[in-house]
């Protein structure tokens, strides 16, 4: 994830550039060459592998399921907007513009709380607990992980006001993360709550990448991430 390519670079067949690595302008990786770092240097790059019997290709079926879940997400977002919209609409209808303006202010915390509660309910009722391991991209295990990523990406935009506040670690705990006392978490990315453990007193800064996945040759690998106490 998040590799960087300069201008006029070339990667020959079966070359591998590791996560968080960079190829400079006019650089070239030979066939089968493996690199890591910024600037990149020769290194062994481990990629997930799975038994061929586990990698049954059903792209059409899972393509349809992904498409269906995109629609599910759209209806979910409409559902989470409903209380705020109804509140403002009722205030305008029964009380006029003055009440409508007041309701608009009240609709913000109502909408945030309702969205957070709905997200927690959707995660546990629909996705369940995500387990570490190596999964075929055309599998229900990966589908669940993909939908959770999709949900949390939207959450990062909608619930931005609670990121980096004392409420955010509690929200992540309710989604399955194990987080100690006095932990501060800012606008983290690629987080999978079920696979996250953070010790007390730690701090995760803006745009930290925590729990990214690795995809290769039709399989995806996800693992548990553990951060000790008082880490930065």
mmCIF file with all atom_site columns, C-alpha atoms in Angstrom:
data_model
loop_
_atom_site.group_PDB
_atom_site.id
_atom_site.type_symbol
_atom_site.label_atom_id
_atom_site.label_alt_id
_atom_site.label_comp_id
_atom_site.label_asym_id
_atom_site.label_entity_id
_atom_site.label_seq_id
_atom_site.pdbx_PDB_ins_code
_atom_site.Cartn_x
_atom_site.Cartn_y
_atom_site.Cartn_z
_atom_site.occupancy
_atom_site.B_iso_or_equiv
_atom_site.pdbx_formal_charge
_atom_site.auth_seq_id
_atom_site.auth_comp_id
_atom_site.auth_asym_id
_atom_site.auth_atom_id
_atom_site.pdbx_PDB_model_num
ATOM 1   C CA . UNK A 1 1   ? 0.000   0.000   0.000   1.00 0.00 ? 1   UNK A CA 1
ATOM 2   C CA . UNK A 1 2   ? 1.052   3.582   -0.665  1.00 0.00 ? 2   UNK A CA 1
ATOM 3   C CA . UNK A 1 3   ? 4.129   2.931   -2.779  1.00 0.00 ? 3   UNK A CA 1
ATOM 4   C CA . UNK A 1 4   ? 5.492   5.903   -4.752  1.00 0.00 ? 4   UNK A CA 1
ATOM 5   C CA . UNK A 1 5   ? 6.587   5.896   -8.383  1.00 0.00 ? 5   UNK A CA 1
ATOM 6   C CA . UNK A 1 6   ? 8.639   8.689   -9.939  1.00 0.00 ? 6   UNK A CA 1
ATOM 7   C CA . UNK A 1 7   ? 8.626   9.713   -13.596 1.00 0.00 ? 7   UNK A CA 1
ATOM 8   C CA . UNK A 1 8   ? 9.771   7.397   -16.387 1.00 0.00 ? 8   UNK A CA 1
ATOM 9   C CA . UNK A 1 9   ? 10.181  4.335   -14.152 1.00 0.00 ? 9   UNK A CA 1
ATOM 10  C CA . UNK A 1 10  ? 10.130  0.711   -15.327 1.00 0.00 ? 10  UNK A CA 1
ATOM 11  C CA . UNK A 1 11  ? 9.266   -2.482  -13.464 1.00 0.00 ? 11  UNK A CA 1
ATOM 12  C CA . UNK A 1 12  ? 10.002  -5.657  -15.411 1.00 0.00 ? 12  UNK A CA 1
ATOM 13  C CA . UNK A 1 13  ? 8.061   -8.911  -15.058 1.00 0.00 ? 13  UNK A CA 1
ATOM 14  C CA . UNK A 1 14  ? 7.601   -10.300 -11.517 1.00 0.00 ? 14  UNK A CA 1
ATOM 15  C CA . UNK A 1 15  ? 9.355   -7.332  -9.871  1.00 0.00 ? 15  UNK A CA 1
ATOM 16  C CA . UNK A 1 16  ? 8.232   -6.506  -6.320  1.00 0.00 ? 16  UNK A CA 1
ATOM 17  C CA . UNK A 1 17  ? 8.322   -3.109  -4.585  1.00 0.00 ? 17  UNK A CA 1
ATOM 18  C CA . UNK A 1 18  ? 7.398   -3.305  -0.905  1.00 0.00 ? 18  UNK A CA 1
ATOM 19  C CA . UNK A 1 19  ? 4.856   -1.174  0.967   1.00 0.00 ? 19  UNK A CA 1
ATOM 20  C CA . UNK A 1 20  ? 5.814   2.431   1.793   1.00 0.00 ? 20  UNK A CA 1
ATOM 21  C CA . UNK A 1 21  ? 8.690   2.284   -0.715  1.00 0.00 ? 21  UNK A CA 1
ATOM 22  C CA . UNK A 1 22  ? 9.645   4.534   -3.623  1.00 0.00 ? 22  UNK A CA 1
ATOM 23  C CA . UNK A 1 23  ? 11.165  4.339   -7.089  1.00 0.00 ? 23  UNK A CA 1
ATOM 24  C CA . UNK A 1 24  ? 12.972  7.514   -8.112  1.00 0.00 ? 24  UNK A CA 1
ATOM 25  C CA . UNK A 1 25  ? 12.683  9.168   -11.528 1.00 0.00 ? 25  UNK A CA 1
ATOM 26  C CA . UNK A 1 26  ? 14.161  7.121   -14.397 1.00 0.00 ? 26  UNK A CA 1
ATOM 27  C CA . UNK A 1 27  ? 14.708  4.119   -12.098 1.00 0.00 ? 27  UNK A CA 1
ATOM 28  C CA . UNK A 1 28  ? 14.304  0.555   -13.320 1.00 0.00 ? 28  UNK A CA 1
ATOM 29  C CA . UNK A 1 29  ? 13.660  -2.745  -11.542 1.00 0.00 ? 29  UNK A CA 1
ATOM 30  C CA . UNK A 1 30  ? 14.781  -5.850  -13.394 1.00 0.00 ? 30  UNK A CA 1
ATOM 31  C CA . UNK A 1 31  ? 12.759  -9.024  -13.843 1.00 0.00 ? 31  UNK A CA 1
ATOM 32  C CA . UNK A 1 32  ? 12.116  -10.676 -10.480 1.00 0.00 ? 32  UNK A CA 1
ATOM 33  C CA . UNK A 1 33  ? 13.957  -7.941  -8.570  1.00 0.00 ? 33  UNK A CA 1
ATOM 34  C CA . UNK A 1 34  ? 12.737  -7.108  -5.050  1.00 0.00 ? 34  UNK A CA 1
ATOM 35  C CA . UNK A 1 35  ? 13.208  -3.800  -3.259  1.00 0.00 ? 35  UNK A CA 1
ATOM 36  C CA . UNK A 1 36  ? 12.153  -1.935  -0.126  1.00 0.00 ? 36  UNK A CA 1
ATOM 37  C CA . UNK A 1 37  ? 12.652  1.537   1.313   1.00 0.00 ? 37  UNK A CA 1
ATOM 38  C CA . UNK A 1 38  ? 12.813  5.180   0.273   1.00 0.00 ? 38  UNK A CA 1
ATOM 39  C CA . UNK A 1 39  ? 14.923  5.326   -1.772  1.00 0.00 ? 39  UNK A CA 1
ATOM 40  C CA . UNK A 1 40  ? 14.396  1.649   -2.509  1.00 0.00 ? 40  UNK A CA 1
ATOM 41  C CA . UNK A 1 41  ? 17.192  -0.868  -2.019  1.00 0.00 ? 41  UNK A CA 1
ATOM 42  C CA . UNK A 1 42  ? 17.467  -4.592  -2.620  1.00 0.00 ? 42  UNK A CA 1
ATOM 43  C CA . UNK A 1 43  ? 15.520  -6.612  -0.032  1.00 0.00 ? 43  UNK A CA 1
ATOM 44  C CA . UNK A 1 44  ? 13.358  -9.695  0.261   1.00 0.00 ? 44  UNK A CA 1
ATOM 45  C CA . UNK A 1 45  ? 9.681   -8.805  -0.175  1.00 0.00 ? 45  UNK A CA 1
ATOM 46  C CA . UNK A 1 46  ? 7.289   -11.297 1.366   1.00 0.00 ? 46  UNK A CA 1
ATOM 47  C CA . UNK A 1 47  ? 3.894   -11.576 -0.289  1.00 0.00 ? 47  UNK A CA 1
ATOM 48  C CA . UNK A 1 48  ? 0.893   -13.669 0.782   1.00 0.00 ? 48  UNK A CA 1
ATOM 49  C CA . UNK A 1 49  ? 0.445   -17.073 -0.790  1.00 0.00 ? 49  UNK A CA 1
ATOM 50  C CA . UNK A 1 50  ? -2.463  -19.467 -0.565  1.00 0.00 ? 50  UNK A CA 1
ATOM 51  C CA . UNK A 1 51  ? -3.094  -23.027 -1.659  1.00 0.00 ? 51  UNK A CA 1
ATOM 52  C CA . UNK A 1 52  ? -4.602  -23.149 -5.146  1.00 0.00 ? 52  UNK A CA 1
ATOM 53  C CA . UNK A 1 53  ? -7.581  -25.111 -3.841  1.00 0.00 ? 53  UNK A CA 1
ATOM 54  C CA . UNK A 1 54  ? -8.478  -22.130 -1.642  1.00 0.00 ? 54  UNK A CA 1
ATOM 55  C CA . UNK A 1 55  ? -8.294  -19.633 -4.488  1.00 0.00 ? 55  UNK A CA 1
ATOM 56  C CA . UNK A 1 56  ? -11.439 -20.529 -6.400  1.00 0.00 ? 56  UNK A CA 1
ATOM 57  C CA . UNK A 1 57  ? -12.081 -17.792 -8.911  1.00 0.00 ? 57  UNK A CA 1
ATOM 58  C CA . UNK A 1 58  ? -15.679 -16.561 -8.921  1.00 0.00 ? 58  UNK A CA 1
ATOM 59  C CA . UNK A 1 59  ? -15.208 -13.000 -10.164 1.00 0.00 ? 59  UNK A CA 1
ATOM 60  C CA . UNK A 1 60  ? -18.724 -12.585 -11.569 1.00 0.00 ? 60  UNK A CA 1
ATOM 61  C CA . UNK A 1 61  ? -20.459 -13.694 -8.354  1.00 0.00 ? 61  UNK A CA 1
ATOM 62  C CA . UNK A 1 62  ? -18.307 -11.570 -6.062  1.00 0.00 ? 62  UNK A CA 1
ATOM 63  C CA . UNK A 1 63  ? -18.410 -8.653  -8.484  1.00 0.00 ? 63  UNK A CA 1
ATOM 64  C CA . UNK A 1 64  ? -22.200 -8.698  -8.142  1.00 0.00 ? 64  UNK A CA 1
ATOM 65  C CA . UNK A 1 65  ? -21.923 -8.937  -4.360  1.00 0.00 ? 65  UNK A CA 1
ATOM 66  C CA . UNK A 1 66  ? -19.564 -5.961  -4.235  1.00 0.00 ? 66  UNK A CA 1
ATOM 67  C CA . UNK A 1 67  ? -21.957 -3.986  -6.421  1.00 0.00 ? 67  UNK A CA 1
ATOM 68  C CA . UNK A 1 68  ? -24.885 -4.941  -4.170  1.00 0.00 ? 68  UNK A CA 1
ATOM 69  C CA . UNK A 1 69  ? -22.975 -3.789  -1.093  1.00 0.00 ? 69  UNK A CA 1
ATOM 70  C CA . UNK A 1 70  ? -22.292 -0.422  -2.713  1.00 0.00 ? 70  UNK A CA 1
ATOM 71  C CA . UNK A 1 71  ? -26.078 0.010   -2.937  1.00 0.00 ? 71  UNK A CA 1
ATOM 72  C CA . UNK A 1 72  ? -26.442 -1.221  0.649   1.00 0.00 ? 72  UNK A CA 1
ATOM 73  C CA . UNK A 1 73  ? -23.987 1.463   1.745   1.00 0.00 ? 73  UNK A CA 1
ATOM 74  C CA . UNK A 1 74  ? -25.963 4.121   -0.083  1.00 0.00 ? 74  UNK A CA 1
ATOM 75  C CA . UNK A 1 75  ? -29.207 3.118   1.620   1.00 0.00 ? 75  UNK A CA 1
ATOM 76  C CA . UNK A 1 76  ? -27.398 2.919   4.961   1.00 0.00 ? 76  UNK A CA 1
ATOM 77  C CA . UNK A 1 77  ? -26.172 6.503   4.571   1.00 0.00 ? 77  UNK A CA 1
ATOM 78  C CA . UNK A 1 78  ? -29.703 7.639   3.723   1.00 0.00 ? 78  UNK A CA 1
ATOM 79  C CA . UNK A 1 79  ? -30.958 5.797   6.812   1.00 0.00 ? 79  UNK A CA 1
ATOM 80  C CA . UNK A 1 80  ? -28.417 7.547   9.052   1.00 0.00 ? 80  UNK A CA 1
ATOM 81  C CA . UNK A 1 81  ? -29.488 10.958  7.714   1.00 0.00 ? 81  UNK A CA 1
ATOM 82  C CA . UNK A 1 82  ? -33.170 10.329  8.445   1.00 0.00 ? 82  UNK A CA 1
ATOM 83  C CA . UNK A 1 83  ? -33.370 11.518  12.107  1.00 0.00 ? 83  UNK A CA 1
ATOM 84  C CA . UNK A 1 84  ? -31.700 14.858  11.351  1.00 0.00 ? 84  UNK A CA 1
ATOM 85  C CA . UNK A 1 85  ? -33.802 15.442  8.250   1.00 0.00 ? 85  UNK A CA 1
ATOM 86  C CA . UNK A 1 86  ? -37.030 14.513  10.073  1.00 0.00 ? 86  UNK A CA 1
ATOM 87  C CA . UNK A 1 87  ? -36.106 16.722  13.026  1.00 0.00 ? 87  UNK A CA 1
ATOM 88  C CA . UNK A 1 88  ? -35.515 19.792  10.850  1.00 0.00 ? 88  UNK A CA 1
ATOM 89  C CA . UNK A 1 89  ? -38.556 19.067  8.678   1.00 0.00 ? 89  UNK A CA 1
ATOM 90  C CA . UNK A 1 90  ? -40.862 18.674  11.668  1.00 0.00 ? 90  UNK A CA 1
ATOM 91  C CA . UNK A 1 91  ? -39.528 21.858  13.266  1.00 0.00 ? 91  UNK A CA 1
ATOM 92  C CA . UNK A 1 92  ? -40.115 23.844  10.067  1.00 0.00 ? 92  UNK A CA 1
ATOM 93  C CA . UNK A 1 93  ? -43.587 22.387  9.567   1.00 0.00 ? 93  UNK A CA 1
ATOM 94  C CA . UNK A 1 94  ? -44.882 22.817  13.108  1.00 0.00 ? 94  UNK A CA 1
ATOM 95  C CA . UNK A 1 95  ? -42.860 25.772  14.395  1.00 0.00 ? 95  UNK A CA 1
ATOM 96  C CA . UNK A 1 96  ? -41.719 27.806  11.405  1.00 0.00 ? 96  UNK A CA 1
ATOM 97  C CA . UNK A 1 97  ? -38.301 29.170  10.447  1.00 0.00 ? 97  UNK A CA 1
ATOM 98  C CA . UNK A 1 98  ? -37.170 30.011  13.984  1.00 0.00 ? 98  UNK A CA 1
ATOM 99  C CA . UNK A 1 99  ? -37.753 26.469  15.188  1.00 0.00 ? 99  UNK A CA 1
ATOM 100 C CA . UNK A 1 100 ? -36.180 25.139  11.990  1.00 0.00 ? 100 UNK A CA 1
ATOM 101 C CA . UNK A 1 101 ? -32.968 27.072  12.644  1.00 0.00 ? 101 UNK A CA 1
ATOM 102 C CA . UNK A 1 102 ? -32.836 25.752  16.219  1.00 0.00 ? 102 UNK A CA 1
ATOM 103 C CA . UNK A 1 103 ? -33.481 22.226  14.993  1.00 0.00 ? 103 UNK A CA 1
ATOM 104 C CA . UNK A 1 104 ? -30.618 22.542  12.492  1.00 0.00 ? 104 UNK A CA 1
ATOM 105 C CA . UNK A 1 105 ? -28.179 23.123  15.357  1.00 0.00 ? 105 UNK A CA 1
ATOM 106 C CA . UNK A 1 106 ? -29.632 20.219  17.322  1.00 0.00 ? 106 UNK A CA 1
ATOM 107 C CA . UNK A 1 107 ? -29.539 17.974  14.255  1.00 0.00 ? 107 UNK A CA 1
ATOM 108 C CA . UNK A 1 108 ? -25.710 17.962  14.228  1.00 0.00 ? 108 UNK A CA 1
ATOM 109 C CA . UNK A 1 109 ? -25.121 16.090  17.539  1.00 0.00 ? 109 UNK A CA 1
ATOM 110 C CA . UNK A 1 110 ? -28.219 13.958  16.892  1.00 0.00 ? 110 UNK A CA 1
ATOM 111 C CA . UNK A 1 111 ? -26.852 12.981  13.481  1.00 0.00 ? 111 UNK A CA 1
ATOM 112 C CA . UNK A 1 112 ? -23.385 12.173  14.856  1.00 0.00 ? 112 UNK A CA 1
ATOM 113 C CA . UNK A 1 113 ? -24.729 9.995   17.665  1.00 0.00 ? 113 UNK A CA 1
ATOM 114 C CA . UNK A 1 114 ? -27.209 8.239   15.355  1.00 0.00 ? 114 UNK A CA 1
ATOM 115 C CA . UNK A 1 115 ? -24.546 7.565   12.710  1.00 0.00 ? 115 UNK A CA 1
ATOM 116 C CA . UNK A 1 116 ? -22.088 6.210   15.291  1.00 0.00 ? 116 UNK A CA 1
ATOM 117 C CA . UNK A 1 117 ? -24.712 3.925   16.835  1.00 0.00 ? 117 UNK A CA 1
ATOM 118 C CA . UNK A 1 118 ? -25.875 2.736   13.415  1.00 0.00 ? 118 UNK A CA 1
ATOM 119 C CA . UNK A 1 119 ? -22.285 2.016   12.329  1.00 0.00 ? 119 UNK A CA 1
ATOM 120 C CA . UNK A 1 120 ? -21.637 -0.070  15.434  1.00 0.00 ? 120 UNK A CA 1
ATOM 121 C CA . UNK A 1 121 ? -24.881 -2.002  14.910  1.00 0.00 ? 121 UNK A CA 1
ATOM 122 C CA . UNK A 1 122 ? -24.150 -2.592  11.203  1.00 0.00 ? 122 UNK A CA 1
ATOM 123 C CA . UNK A 1 123 ? -20.632 -3.771  11.963  1.00 0.00 ? 123 UNK A CA 1
ATOM 124 C CA . UNK A 1 124 ? -21.690 -6.389  14.496  1.00 0.00 ? 124 UNK A CA 1
ATOM 125 C CA . UNK A 1 125 ? -24.936 -7.500  12.840  1.00 0.00 ? 125 UNK A CA 1
ATOM 126 C CA . UNK A 1 126 ? -23.722 -7.599  9.249   1.00 0.00 ? 126 UNK A CA 1
ATOM 127 C CA . UNK A 1 127 ? -19.913 -7.896  9.242   1.00 0.00 ? 127 UNK A CA 1
ATOM 128 C CA . UNK A 1 128 ? -19.177 -9.575  12.563  1.00 0.00 ? 128 UNK A CA 1
ATOM 129 C CA . UNK A 1 129 ? -15.639 -10.068 13.856  1.00 0.00 ? 129 UNK A CA 1
ATOM 130 C CA . UNK A 1 130 ? -12.848 -9.910  11.296  1.00 0.00 ? 130 UNK A CA 1
ATOM 131 C CA . UNK A 1 131 ? -10.163 -12.559 11.788  1.00 0.00 ? 131 UNK A CA 1
ATOM 132 C CA . UNK A 1 132 ? -6.495  -12.315 10.761  1.00 0.00 ? 132 UNK A CA 1
ATOM 133 C CA . UNK A 1 133 ? -5.285  -14.582 7.984   1.00 0.00 ? 133 UNK A CA 1
ATOM 134 C CA . UNK A 1 134 ? -4.861  -15.002 4.251   1.00 0.00 ? 134 UNK A CA 1
ATOM 135 C CA . UNK A 1 135 ? -8.065  -14.976 2.229   1.00 0.00 ? 135 UNK A CA 1
ATOM 136 C CA . UNK A 1 136 ? -8.886  -15.295 -1.447  1.00 0.00 ? 136 UNK A CA 1
ATOM 137 C CA . UNK A 1 137 ? -10.179 -12.061 -2.966  1.00 0.00 ? 137 UNK A CA 1
ATOM 138 C CA . UNK A 1 138 ? -13.162 -14.054 -4.256  1.00 0.00 ? 138 UNK A CA 1
ATOM 139 C CA . UNK A 1 139 ? -14.297 -15.114 -0.800  1.00 0.00 ? 139 UNK A CA 1
ATOM 140 C CA . UNK A 1 140 ? -16.832 -14.048 1.806   1.00 0.00 ? 140 UNK A CA 1
ATOM 141 C CA . UNK A 1 141 ? -14.024 -13.412 4.306   1.00 0.00 ? 141 UNK A CA 1
ATOM 142 C CA . UNK A 1 142 ? -12.512 -10.777 2.025   1.00 0.00 ? 142 UNK A CA 1
ATOM 143 C CA . UNK A 1 143 ? -15.952 -9.394  1.145   1.00 0.00 ? 143 UNK A CA 1
ATOM 144 C CA . UNK A 1 144 ? -16.623 -8.726  4.831   1.00 0.00 ? 144 UNK A CA 1
ATOM 145 C CA . UNK A 1 145 ? -13.223 -7.079  5.248   1.00 0.00 ? 145 UNK A CA 1
ATOM 146 C CA . UNK A 1 146 ? -13.752 -4.932  2.129   1.00 0.00 ? 146 UNK A CA 1
ATOM 147 C CA . UNK A 1 147 ? -17.161 -3.771  3.320   1.00 0.00 ? 147 UNK A CA 1
ATOM 148 C CA . UNK A 1 148 ? -15.785 -2.871  6.748   1.00 0.00 ? 148 UNK A CA 1
ATOM 149 C CA . UNK A 1 149 ? -13.031 -0.817  5.083   1.00 0.00 ? 149 UNK A CA 1
ATOM 150 C CA . UNK A 1 150 ? -15.686 0.887   2.957   1.00 0.00 ? 150 UNK A CA 1
ATOM 151 C CA . UNK A 1 151 ? -17.785 1.628   6.040   1.00 0.00 ? 151 UNK A CA 1
ATOM 152 C CA . UNK A 1 152 ? -14.847 3.049   8.010   1.00 0.00 ? 152 UNK A CA 1
ATOM 153 C CA . UNK A 1 153 ? -13.679 5.204   5.090   1.00 0.00 ? 153 UNK A CA 1
ATOM 154 C CA . UNK A 1 154 ? -17.109 6.825   5.024   1.00 0.00 ? 154 UNK A CA 1
ATOM 155 C CA . UNK A 1 155 ? -17.053 7.080   8.801   1.00 0.00 ? 155 UNK A CA 1
ATOM 156 C CA . UNK A 1 156 ? -13.774 8.977   8.676   1.00 0.00 ? 156 UNK A CA 1
ATOM 157 C CA . UNK A 1 157 ? -15.428 11.652  6.542   1.00 0.00 ? 157 UNK A CA 1
ATOM 158 C CA . UNK A 1 158 ? -18.761 11.806  8.389   1.00 0.00 ? 158 UNK A CA 1
ATOM 159 C CA . UNK A 1 159 ? -17.479 11.553  11.968  1.00 0.00 ? 159 UNK A CA 1
ATOM 160 C CA . UNK A 1 160 ? -14.397 13.721  11.468  1.00 0.00 ? 160 UNK A CA 1
ATOM 161 C CA . UNK A 1 161 ? -15.513 15.986  14.383  1.00 0.00 ? 161 UNK A CA 1
ATOM 162 C CA . UNK A 1 162 ? -14.923 13.143  16.883  1.00 0.00 ? 162 UNK A CA 1
ATOM 163 C CA . UNK A 1 163 ? -11.529 12.067  15.530  1.00 0.00 ? 163 UNK A CA 1
ATOM 164 C CA . UNK A 1 164 ? -8.668  13.117  17.825  1.00 0.00 ? 164 UNK A CA 1
ATOM 165 C CA . UNK A 1 165 ? -11.140 13.582  20.695  1.00 0.00 ? 165 UNK A CA 1
ATOM 166 C CA . UNK A 1 166 ? -11.584 11.571  23.878  1.00 0.00 ? 166 UNK A CA 1
ATOM 167 C CA . UNK A 1 167 ? -14.662 9.948   22.308  1.00 0.00 ? 167 UNK A CA 1
ATOM 168 C CA . UNK A 1 168 ? -12.875 8.280   19.395  1.00 0.00 ? 168 UNK A CA 1
ATOM 169 C CA . UNK A 1 169 ? -11.055 5.519   21.352  1.00 0.00 ? 169 UNK A CA 1
ATOM 170 C CA . UNK A 1 170 ? -14.413 4.590   22.925  1.00 0.00 ? 170 UNK A CA 1
ATOM 171 C CA . UNK A 1 171 ? -15.980 4.394   19.459  1.00 0.00 ? 171 UNK A CA 1
ATOM 172 C CA . UNK A 1 172 ? -13.184 2.070   18.294  1.00 0.00 ? 172 UNK A CA 1
ATOM 173 C CA . UNK A 1 173 ? -13.599 -0.114  21.389  1.00 0.00 ? 173 UNK A CA 1
ATOM 174 C CA . UNK A 1 174 ? -17.282 -0.517  20.528  1.00 0.00 ? 174 UNK A CA 1
ATOM 175 C CA . UNK A 1 175 ? -16.192 -1.630  17.050  1.00 0.00 ? 175 UNK A CA 1
ATOM 176 C CA . UNK A 1 176 ? -13.932 -4.323  18.511  1.00 0.00 ? 176 UNK A CA 1
ATOM 177 C CA . UNK A 1 177 ? -10.560 -2.692  19.209  1.00 0.00 ? 177 UNK A CA 1
ATOM 178 C CA . UNK A 1 178 ? -8.647  -3.309  22.445  1.00 0.00 ? 178 UNK A CA 1
ATOM 179 C CA . UNK A 1 179 ? -7.499  0.115   23.616  1.00 0.00 ? 179 UNK A CA 1
ATOM 180 C CA . UNK A 1 180 ? -6.045  1.039   26.985  1.00 0.00 ? 180 UNK A CA 1
ATOM 181 C CA . UNK A 1 181 ? -6.668  4.111   29.120  1.00 0.00 ? 181 UNK A CA 1
ATOM 182 C CA . UNK A 1 182 ? -5.565  7.624   28.138  1.00 0.00 ? 182 UNK A CA 1
ATOM 183 C CA . UNK A 1 183 ? -4.961  6.730   24.498  1.00 0.00 ? 183 UNK A CA 1
ATOM 184 C CA . UNK A 1 184 ? -5.198  9.499   21.884  1.00 0.00 ? 184 UNK A CA 1
ATOM 185 C CA . UNK A 1 185 ? -5.998  8.601   18.278  1.00 0.00 ? 185 UNK A CA 1
ATOM 186 C CA . UNK A 1 186 ? -6.133  11.126  15.471  1.00 0.00 ? 186 UNK A CA 1
ATOM 187 C CA . UNK A 1 187 ? -7.117  10.684  11.804  1.00 0.00 ? 187 UNK A CA 1
ATOM 188 C CA . UNK A 1 188 ? -5.743  7.161   11.350  1.00 0.00 ? 188 UNK A CA 1
ATOM 189 C CA . UNK A 1 189 ? -6.086  5.240   8.076   1.00 0.00 ? 189 UNK A CA 1
ATOM 190 C CA . UNK A 1 190 ? -6.551  1.575   7.092   1.00 0.00 ? 190 UNK A CA 1
ATOM 191 C CA . UNK A 1 191 ? -7.649  0.631   10.569  1.00 0.00 ? 191 UNK A CA 1
ATOM 192 C CA . UNK A 1 192 ? -9.344  -2.702  11.320  1.00 0.00 ? 192 UNK A CA 1
ATOM 193 C CA . UNK A 1 193 ? -10.708 -2.434  14.881  1.00 0.00 ? 193 UNK A CA 1
ATOM 194 C CA . UNK A 1 194 ? -10.907 -6.204  15.518  1.00 0.00 ? 194 UNK A CA 1
ATOM 195 C CA . UNK A 1 195 ? -7.189  -6.522  14.737  1.00 0.00 ? 195 UNK A CA 1
ATOM 196 C CA . UNK A 1 196 ? -5.988  -3.530  16.767  1.00 0.00 ? 196 UNK A CA 1
ATOM 197 C CA . UNK A 1 197 ? -4.516  -3.495  20.276  1.00 0.00 ? 197 UNK A CA 1
ATOM 198 C CA . UNK A 1 198 ? -3.101  -0.292  21.803  1.00 0.00 ? 198 UNK A CA 1
ATOM 199 C CA . UNK A 1 199 ? -1.580  -0.035  25.275  1.00 0.00 ? 199 UNK A CA 1
ATOM 200 C CA . UNK A 1 200 ? -2.435  2.741   27.714  1.00 0.00 ? 200 UNK A CA 1
ATOM 201 C CA . UNK A 1 201 ? -1.065  6.230   27.223  1.00 0.00 ? 201 UNK A CA 1
ATOM 202 C CA . UNK A 1 202 ? -0.150  5.796   23.546  1.00 0.00 ? 202 UNK A CA 1
ATOM 203 C CA . UNK A 1 203 ? -0.703  8.321   20.771  1.00 0.00 ? 203 UNK A CA 1
ATOM 204 C CA . UNK A 1 204 ? -1.452  7.733   17.076  1.00 0.00 ? 204 UNK A CA 1
ATOM 205 C CA . UNK A 1 205 ? -0.792  10.879  15.033  1.00 0.00 ? 205 UNK A CA 1
ATOM 206 C CA . UNK A 1 206 ? -2.608  12.307  12.004  1.00 0.00 ? 206 UNK A CA 1
ATOM 207 C CA . UNK A 1 207 ? -2.714  10.063  8.912   1.00 0.00 ? 207 UNK A CA 1
ATOM 208 C CA . UNK A 1 208 ? -1.010  7.128   10.641  1.00 0.00 ? 208 UNK A CA 1
ATOM 209 C CA . UNK A 1 209 ? -1.406  3.948   8.581   1.00 0.00 ? 209 UNK A CA 1
ATOM 210 C CA . UNK A 1 210 ? -2.411  1.223   11.007  1.00 0.00 ? 210 UNK A CA 1
ATOM 211 C CA . UNK A 1 211 ? -3.354  -2.243  9.847   1.00 0.00 ? 211 UNK A CA 1
ATOM 212 C CA . UNK A 1 212 ? -2.999  -2.033  6.101   1.00 0.00 ? 212 UNK A CA 1
ATOM 213 C CA . UNK A 1 213 ? -3.609  -5.168  4.077   1.00 0.00 ? 213 UNK A CA 1
ATOM 214 C CA . UNK A 1 214 ? -1.354  -6.799  1.496   1.00 0.00 ? 214 UNK A CA 1
ATOM 215 C CA . UNK A 1 215 ? -2.893  -8.093  -1.739  1.00 0.00 ? 215 UNK A CA 1
ATOM 216 C CA . UNK A 1 216 ? -1.023  -10.311 -4.192  1.00 0.00 ? 216 UNK A CA 1
ATOM 217 C CA . UNK A 1 217 ? -2.009  -12.737 -6.924  1.00 0.00 ? 217 UNK A CA 1
ATOM 218 C CA . UNK A 1 218 ? -5.655  -12.995 -5.922  1.00 0.00 ? 218 UNK A CA 1
ATOM 219 C CA . UNK A 1 219 ? -5.259  -13.233 -2.140  1.00 0.00 ? 219 UNK A CA 1
ATOM 220 C CA . UNK A 1 220 ? -5.254  -10.697 0.686   1.00 0.00 ? 220 UNK A CA 1
ATOM 221 C CA . UNK A 1 221 ? -3.349  -10.887 3.992   1.00 0.00 ? 221 UNK A CA 1
ATOM 222 C CA . UNK A 1 222 ? -4.478  -9.132  7.172   1.00 0.00 ? 222 UNK A CA 1
ATOM 223 C CA . UNK A 1 223 ? -2.836  -9.446  10.580  1.00 0.00 ? 223 UNK A CA 1
ATOM 224 C CA . UNK A 1 224 ? -3.193  -8.191  14.127  1.00 0.00 ? 224 UNK A CA 1
ATOM 225 C CA . UNK A 1 225 ? -1.439  -4.927  15.022  1.00 0.00 ? 225 UNK A CA 1
ATOM 226 C CA . UNK A 1 226 ? -0.221  -4.446  18.602  1.00 0.00 ? 226 UNK A CA 1
ATOM 227 C CA . UNK A 1 227 ? 1.084   -1.125  19.938  1.00 0.00 ? 227 UNK A CA 1
ATOM 228 C CA . UNK A 1 228 ? 2.541   -1.127  23.435  1.00 0.00 ? 228 UNK A CA 1
ATOM 229 C CA . UNK A 1 229 ? 1.936   1.319   26.274  1.00 0.00 ? 229 UNK A CA 1
ATOM 230 C CA . UNK A 1 230 ? 3.113   4.948   25.997  1.00 0.00 ? 230 UNK A CA 1
ATOM 231 C CA . UNK A 1 231 ? 4.131   4.565   22.354  1.00 0.00 ? 231 UNK A CA 1
ATOM 232 C CA . UNK A 1 232 ? 4.019   7.364   19.799  1.00 0.00 ? 232 UNK A CA 1
#
